[in-house]
mmCIF file of C-alpha atoms in Angstrom:
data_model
loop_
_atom_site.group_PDB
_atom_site.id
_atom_site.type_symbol
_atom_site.label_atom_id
_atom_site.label_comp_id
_atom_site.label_asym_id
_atom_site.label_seq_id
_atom_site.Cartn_x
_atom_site.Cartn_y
_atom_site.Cartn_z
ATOM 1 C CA UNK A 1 6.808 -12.399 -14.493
ATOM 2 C CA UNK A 2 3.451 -11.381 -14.383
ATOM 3 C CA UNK A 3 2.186 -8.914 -11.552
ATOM 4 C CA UNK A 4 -0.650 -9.101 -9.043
ATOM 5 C CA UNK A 5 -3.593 -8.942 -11.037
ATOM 6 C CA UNK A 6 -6.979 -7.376 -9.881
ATOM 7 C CA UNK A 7 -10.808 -7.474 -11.446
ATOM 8 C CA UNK A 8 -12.776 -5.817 -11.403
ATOM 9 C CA UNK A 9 -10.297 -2.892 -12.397
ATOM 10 C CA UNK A 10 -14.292 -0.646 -11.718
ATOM 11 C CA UNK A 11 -17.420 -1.638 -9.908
ATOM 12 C CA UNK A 12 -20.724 0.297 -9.408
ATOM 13 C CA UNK A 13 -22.763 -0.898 -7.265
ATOM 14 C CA UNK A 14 -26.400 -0.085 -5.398
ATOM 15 C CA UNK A 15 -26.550 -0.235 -1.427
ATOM 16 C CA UNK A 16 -27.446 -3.543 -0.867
ATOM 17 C CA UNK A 17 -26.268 -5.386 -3.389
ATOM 18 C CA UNK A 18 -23.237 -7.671 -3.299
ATOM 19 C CA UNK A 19 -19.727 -7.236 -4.802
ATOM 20 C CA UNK A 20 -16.752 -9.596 -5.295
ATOM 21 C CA UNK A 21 -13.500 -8.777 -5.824
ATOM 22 C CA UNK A 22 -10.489 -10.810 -7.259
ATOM 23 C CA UNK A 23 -7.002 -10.746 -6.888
ATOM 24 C CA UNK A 24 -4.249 -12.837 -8.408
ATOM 25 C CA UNK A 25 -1.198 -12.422 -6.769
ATOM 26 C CA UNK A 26 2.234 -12.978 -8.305
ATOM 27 C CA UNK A 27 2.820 -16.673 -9.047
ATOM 28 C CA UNK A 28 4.704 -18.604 -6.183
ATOM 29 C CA UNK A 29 3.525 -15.714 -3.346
ATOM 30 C CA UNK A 30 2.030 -17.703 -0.724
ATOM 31 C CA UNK A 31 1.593 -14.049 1.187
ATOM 32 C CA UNK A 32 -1.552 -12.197 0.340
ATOM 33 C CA UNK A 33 -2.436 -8.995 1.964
ATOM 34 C CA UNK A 34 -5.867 -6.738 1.071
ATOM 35 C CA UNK A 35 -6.099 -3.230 1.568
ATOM 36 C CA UNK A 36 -8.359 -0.228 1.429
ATOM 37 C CA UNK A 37 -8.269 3.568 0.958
ATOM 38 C CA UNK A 38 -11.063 5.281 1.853
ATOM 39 C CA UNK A 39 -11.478 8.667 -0.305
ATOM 40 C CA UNK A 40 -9.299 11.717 1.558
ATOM 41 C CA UNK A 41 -7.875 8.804 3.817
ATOM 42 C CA UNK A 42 -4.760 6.804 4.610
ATOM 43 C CA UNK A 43 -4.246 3.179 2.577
ATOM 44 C CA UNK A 44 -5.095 0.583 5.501
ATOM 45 C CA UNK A 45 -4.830 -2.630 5.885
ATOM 46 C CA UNK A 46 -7.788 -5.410 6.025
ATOM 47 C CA UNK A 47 -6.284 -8.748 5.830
ATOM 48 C CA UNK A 48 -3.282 -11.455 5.547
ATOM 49 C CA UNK A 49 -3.613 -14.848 3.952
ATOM 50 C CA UNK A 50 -0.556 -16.903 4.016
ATOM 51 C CA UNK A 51 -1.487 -19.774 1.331
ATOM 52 C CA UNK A 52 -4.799 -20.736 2.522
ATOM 53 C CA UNK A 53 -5.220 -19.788 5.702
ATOM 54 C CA UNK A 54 -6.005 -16.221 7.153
ATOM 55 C CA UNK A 55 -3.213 -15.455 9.246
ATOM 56 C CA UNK A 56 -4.224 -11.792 10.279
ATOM 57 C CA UNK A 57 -7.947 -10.357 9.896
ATOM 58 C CA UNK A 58 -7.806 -7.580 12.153
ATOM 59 C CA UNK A 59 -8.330 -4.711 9.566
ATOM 60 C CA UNK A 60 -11.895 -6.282 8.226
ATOM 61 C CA UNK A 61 -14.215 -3.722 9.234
ATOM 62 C CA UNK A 62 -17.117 -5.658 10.082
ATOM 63 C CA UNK A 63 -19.073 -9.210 9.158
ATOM 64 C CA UNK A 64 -20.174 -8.090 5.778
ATOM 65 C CA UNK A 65 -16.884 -8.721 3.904
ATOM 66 C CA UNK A 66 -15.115 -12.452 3.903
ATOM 67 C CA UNK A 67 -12.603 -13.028 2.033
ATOM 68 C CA UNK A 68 -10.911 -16.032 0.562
ATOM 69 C CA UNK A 69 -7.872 -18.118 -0.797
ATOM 70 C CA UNK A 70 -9.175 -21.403 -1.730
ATOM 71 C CA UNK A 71 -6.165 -23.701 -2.849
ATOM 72 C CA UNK A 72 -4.104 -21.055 -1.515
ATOM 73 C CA UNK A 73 -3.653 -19.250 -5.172
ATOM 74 C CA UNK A 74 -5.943 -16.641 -6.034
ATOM 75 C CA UNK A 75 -7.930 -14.477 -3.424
ATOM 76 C CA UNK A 76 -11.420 -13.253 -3.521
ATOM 77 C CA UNK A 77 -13.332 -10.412 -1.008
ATOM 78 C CA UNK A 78 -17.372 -10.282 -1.091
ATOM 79 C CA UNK A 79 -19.146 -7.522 0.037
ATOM 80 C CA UNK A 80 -22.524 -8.320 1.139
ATOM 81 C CA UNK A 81 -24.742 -6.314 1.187
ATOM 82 C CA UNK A 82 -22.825 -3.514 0.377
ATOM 83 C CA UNK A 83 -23.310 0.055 2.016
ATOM 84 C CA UNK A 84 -22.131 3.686 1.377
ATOM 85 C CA UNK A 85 -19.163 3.379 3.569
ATOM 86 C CA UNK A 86 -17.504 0.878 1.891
ATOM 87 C CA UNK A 87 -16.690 3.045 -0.853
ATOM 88 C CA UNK A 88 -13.287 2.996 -1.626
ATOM 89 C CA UNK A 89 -9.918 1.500 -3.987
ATOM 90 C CA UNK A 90 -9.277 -2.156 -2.814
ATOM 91 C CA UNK A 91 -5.445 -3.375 -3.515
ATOM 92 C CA UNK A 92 -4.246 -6.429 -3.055
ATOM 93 C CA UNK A 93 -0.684 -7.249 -2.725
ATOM 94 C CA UNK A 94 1.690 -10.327 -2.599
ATOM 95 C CA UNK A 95 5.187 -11.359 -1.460
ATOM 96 C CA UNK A 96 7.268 -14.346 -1.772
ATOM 97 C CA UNK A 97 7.303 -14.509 2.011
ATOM 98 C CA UNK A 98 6.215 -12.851 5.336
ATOM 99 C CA UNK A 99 9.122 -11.506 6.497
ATOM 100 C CA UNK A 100 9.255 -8.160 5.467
ATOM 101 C CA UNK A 101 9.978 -8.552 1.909
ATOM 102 C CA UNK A 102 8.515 -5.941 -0.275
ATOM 103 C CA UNK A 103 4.788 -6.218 -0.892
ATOM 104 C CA UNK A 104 3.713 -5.770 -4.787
ATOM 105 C CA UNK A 105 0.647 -4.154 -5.502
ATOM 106 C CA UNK A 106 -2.315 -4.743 -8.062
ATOM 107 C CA UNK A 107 -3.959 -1.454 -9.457
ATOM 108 C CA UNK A 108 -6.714 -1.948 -7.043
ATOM 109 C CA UNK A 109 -10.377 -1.935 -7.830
ATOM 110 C CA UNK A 110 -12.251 1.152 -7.155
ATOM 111 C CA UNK A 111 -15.446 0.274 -5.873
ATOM 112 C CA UNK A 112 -18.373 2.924 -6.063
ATOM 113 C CA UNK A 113 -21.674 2.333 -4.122
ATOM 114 C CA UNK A 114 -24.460 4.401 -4.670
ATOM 115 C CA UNK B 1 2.293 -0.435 17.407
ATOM 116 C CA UNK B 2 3.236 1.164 14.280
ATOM 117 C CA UNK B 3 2.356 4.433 12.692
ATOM 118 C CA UNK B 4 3.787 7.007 9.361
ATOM 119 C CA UNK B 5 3.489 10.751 9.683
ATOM 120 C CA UNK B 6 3.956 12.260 6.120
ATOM 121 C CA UNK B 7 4.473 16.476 6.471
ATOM 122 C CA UNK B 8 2.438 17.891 3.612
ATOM 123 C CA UNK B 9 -0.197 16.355 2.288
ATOM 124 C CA UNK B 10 0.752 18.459 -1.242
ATOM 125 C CA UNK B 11 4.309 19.316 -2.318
ATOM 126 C CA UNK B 12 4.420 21.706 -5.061
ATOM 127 C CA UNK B 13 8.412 22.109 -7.171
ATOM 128 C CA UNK B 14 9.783 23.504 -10.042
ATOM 129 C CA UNK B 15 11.250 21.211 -12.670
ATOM 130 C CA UNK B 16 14.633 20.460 -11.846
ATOM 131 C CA UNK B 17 14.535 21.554 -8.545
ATOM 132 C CA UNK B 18 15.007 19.364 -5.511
ATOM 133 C CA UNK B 19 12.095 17.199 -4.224
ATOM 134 C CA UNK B 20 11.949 16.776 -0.621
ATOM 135 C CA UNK B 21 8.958 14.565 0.929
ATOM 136 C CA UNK B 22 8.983 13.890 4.307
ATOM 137 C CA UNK B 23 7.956 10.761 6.296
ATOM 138 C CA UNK B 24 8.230 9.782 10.384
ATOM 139 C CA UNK B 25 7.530 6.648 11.671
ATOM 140 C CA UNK B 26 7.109 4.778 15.173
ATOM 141 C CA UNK B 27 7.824 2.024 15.689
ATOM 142 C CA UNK B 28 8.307 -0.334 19.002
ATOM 143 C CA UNK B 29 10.719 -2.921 16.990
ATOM 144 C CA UNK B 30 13.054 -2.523 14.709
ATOM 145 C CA UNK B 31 11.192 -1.274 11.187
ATOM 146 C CA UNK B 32 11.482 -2.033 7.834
ATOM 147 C CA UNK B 33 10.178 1.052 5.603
ATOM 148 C CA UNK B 34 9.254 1.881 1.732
ATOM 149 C CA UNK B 35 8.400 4.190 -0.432
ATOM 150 C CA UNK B 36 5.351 3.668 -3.110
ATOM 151 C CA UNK B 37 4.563 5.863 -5.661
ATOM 152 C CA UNK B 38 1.014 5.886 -7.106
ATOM 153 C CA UNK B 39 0.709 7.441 -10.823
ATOM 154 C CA UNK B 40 -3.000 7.962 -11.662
ATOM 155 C CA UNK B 41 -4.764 5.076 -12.399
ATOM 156 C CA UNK B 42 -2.376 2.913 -11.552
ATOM 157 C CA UNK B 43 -1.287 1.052 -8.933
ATOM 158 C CA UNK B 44 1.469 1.105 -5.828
ATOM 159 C CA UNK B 45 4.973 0.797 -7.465
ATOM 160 C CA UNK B 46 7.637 0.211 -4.962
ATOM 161 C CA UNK B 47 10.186 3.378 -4.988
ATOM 162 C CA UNK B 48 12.968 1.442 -2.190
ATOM 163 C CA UNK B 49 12.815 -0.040 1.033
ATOM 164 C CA UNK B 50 14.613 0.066 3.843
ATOM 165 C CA UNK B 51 15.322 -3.769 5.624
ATOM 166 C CA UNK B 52 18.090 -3.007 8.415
ATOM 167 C CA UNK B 53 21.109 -2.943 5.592
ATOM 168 C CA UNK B 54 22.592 0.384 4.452
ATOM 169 C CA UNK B 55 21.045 3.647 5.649
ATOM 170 C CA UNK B 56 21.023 5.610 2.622
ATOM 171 C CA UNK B 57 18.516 3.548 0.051
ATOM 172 C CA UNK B 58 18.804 3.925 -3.164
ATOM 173 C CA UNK B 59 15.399 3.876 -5.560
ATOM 174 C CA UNK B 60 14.186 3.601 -8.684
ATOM 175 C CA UNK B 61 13.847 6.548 -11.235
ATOM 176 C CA UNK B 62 16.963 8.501 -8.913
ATOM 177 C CA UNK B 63 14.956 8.470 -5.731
ATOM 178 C CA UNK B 64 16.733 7.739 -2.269
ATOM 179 C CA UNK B 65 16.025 8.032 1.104
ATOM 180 C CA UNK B 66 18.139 8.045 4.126
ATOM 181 C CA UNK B 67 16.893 5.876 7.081
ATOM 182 C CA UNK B 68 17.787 7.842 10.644
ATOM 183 C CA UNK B 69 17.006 6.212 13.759
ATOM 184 C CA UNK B 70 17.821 8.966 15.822
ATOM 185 C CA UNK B 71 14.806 11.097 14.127
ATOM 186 C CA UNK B 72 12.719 8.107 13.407
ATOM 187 C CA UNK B 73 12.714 9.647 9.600
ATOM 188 C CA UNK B 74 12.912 8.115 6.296
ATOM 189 C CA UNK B 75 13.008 11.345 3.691
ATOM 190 C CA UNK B 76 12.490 10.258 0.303
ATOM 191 C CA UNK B 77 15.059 12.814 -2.261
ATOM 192 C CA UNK B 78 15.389 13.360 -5.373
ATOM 193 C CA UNK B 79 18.058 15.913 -6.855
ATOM 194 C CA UNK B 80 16.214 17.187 -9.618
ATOM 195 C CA UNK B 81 12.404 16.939 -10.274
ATOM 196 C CA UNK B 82 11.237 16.065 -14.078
ATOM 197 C CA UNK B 83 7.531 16.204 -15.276
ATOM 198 C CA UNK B 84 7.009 12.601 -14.725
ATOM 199 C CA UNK B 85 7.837 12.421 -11.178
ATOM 200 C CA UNK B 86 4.310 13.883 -10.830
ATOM 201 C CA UNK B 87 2.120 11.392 -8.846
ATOM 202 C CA UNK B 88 1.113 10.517 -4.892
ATOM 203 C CA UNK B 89 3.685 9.384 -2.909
ATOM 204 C CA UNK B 90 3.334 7.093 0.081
ATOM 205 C CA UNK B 91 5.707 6.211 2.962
ATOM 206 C CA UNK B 92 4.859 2.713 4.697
ATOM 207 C CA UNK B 93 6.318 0.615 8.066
ATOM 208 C CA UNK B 94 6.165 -2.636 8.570
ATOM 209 C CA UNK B 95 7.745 -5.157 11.757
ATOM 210 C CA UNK B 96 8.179 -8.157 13.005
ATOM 211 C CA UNK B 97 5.589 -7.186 15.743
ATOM 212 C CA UNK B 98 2.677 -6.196 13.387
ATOM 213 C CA UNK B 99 3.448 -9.788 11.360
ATOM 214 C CA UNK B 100 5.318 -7.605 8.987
ATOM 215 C CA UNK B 101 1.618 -5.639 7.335
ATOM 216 C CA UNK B 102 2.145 -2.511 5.998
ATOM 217 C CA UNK B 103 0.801 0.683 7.760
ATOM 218 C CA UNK B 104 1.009 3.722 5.404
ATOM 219 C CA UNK B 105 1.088 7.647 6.012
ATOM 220 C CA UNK B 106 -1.720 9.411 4.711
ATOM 221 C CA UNK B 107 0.254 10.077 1.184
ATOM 222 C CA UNK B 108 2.063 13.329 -0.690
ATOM 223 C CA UNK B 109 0.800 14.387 -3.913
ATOM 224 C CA UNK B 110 3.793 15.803 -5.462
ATOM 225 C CA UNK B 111 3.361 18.245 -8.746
ATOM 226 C CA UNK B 112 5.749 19.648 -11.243
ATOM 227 C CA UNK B 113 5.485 22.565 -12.626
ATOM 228 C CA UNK B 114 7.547 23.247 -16.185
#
């Protein structure tokens, strides 16, 4: 089966500007979880969709990023406008369901802002 | 409330030697707890998990990790290193409590030298 898929894979980006990232997640995962590592930090988390609906946001760090799961498949996360801070590898990850079943991991996209 | 503690933010070994990478968690409810590895550019590959079944977890790539309540550890092993176990390591936690997202240590970036 085909893995959770992220693209950008690389962004570079000017403060200011706005950024959207997309992940796939593994076909049939109606659990989709984003994440962020900060450089010389820990991997934390930002948000939970199950299918459609956000089902746990507390990790977003502020108003500038929403992100979405129209039609409950594929999941997007727009930065606008972008600012130094947010520097950082995005993963997304998806399980079959929410009960602690292993999450499986894209290969993140590393977004620079300069 | 959940949180990882991985000692050692850099383990160094020999090839063939042991590999030893520690990882404490707290949690208030019973835990369910994995292992990732991270080669570079890649993404998080899941190493085992832990999920309340046999306390000694077997892994991928002869990795295991014994779960022990007692010392609220979860040591990842490995009997003897090879070159390609080279990459960052990260211990994660997840409950029932915390609607099952993952909260990761900080990571170990293991390196083999010949």
């Amino acid at each position: 089966e085909a893995g959770v898929t992220q693209f950008p894979s690389h962004s570079v980006i000017e403060k200011g500007q706005t950024v959207t990232l997309r992940c796939d997640p593994i076909s049939g995962h109606d659990n989709l979880y984003w994440y962020r590592r900060v450089m010389g930090k820990e991997i934390k988390f930002l948000l939970h969709f199950v299918k459609e609906s956000k089902q746990d946001e507390s990790g977003m760090p502020n108003n500038r990023f929403l992100a979405e799961r129209t039609g409950g498949t594929y999941s997007t996360l727009k930065v606008q406008p972008a600012e130094l801070e947010d520097s950082g590898v995005y993963f997304c990850a998806s399980s079959q369901d929410g009960t602690g079943q292993p999450q499986h991991f894209g290969d993140g996209t590393r977004l620079s802002i300069l | 409330a959940q949180s990882v503690t991985q000692l050692g933010s850099h383990v160094s070994v020999s090839e063939g030697a042991l590999v030893l990478l520690r990882c404490n968690y707290s949690s208030s409810v019973p835990p369910y707890l994995f292992w990732y590895v991270q080669y570079p550019n890649q993404g998080l590959q899941l190493l085992l998990k832990y999920t309340s079944a046999a306390t000694l977890v077997k892994g991928i790539n002869g990795f295991e990790a014994e779960f022990k309540k007692s010392e609220t550890s979860f040591h990842l092993t490995k009997p003897s290193a090879h070159m390609s176990d080279a990459a960052e390591y990260f211990c994660a936690v997840s409950n029932r409590g915390s609607n099952y997202k993952l909260t990761f240590g900080k990571g170990t970036l293991l390196t083999v030298n010949p």
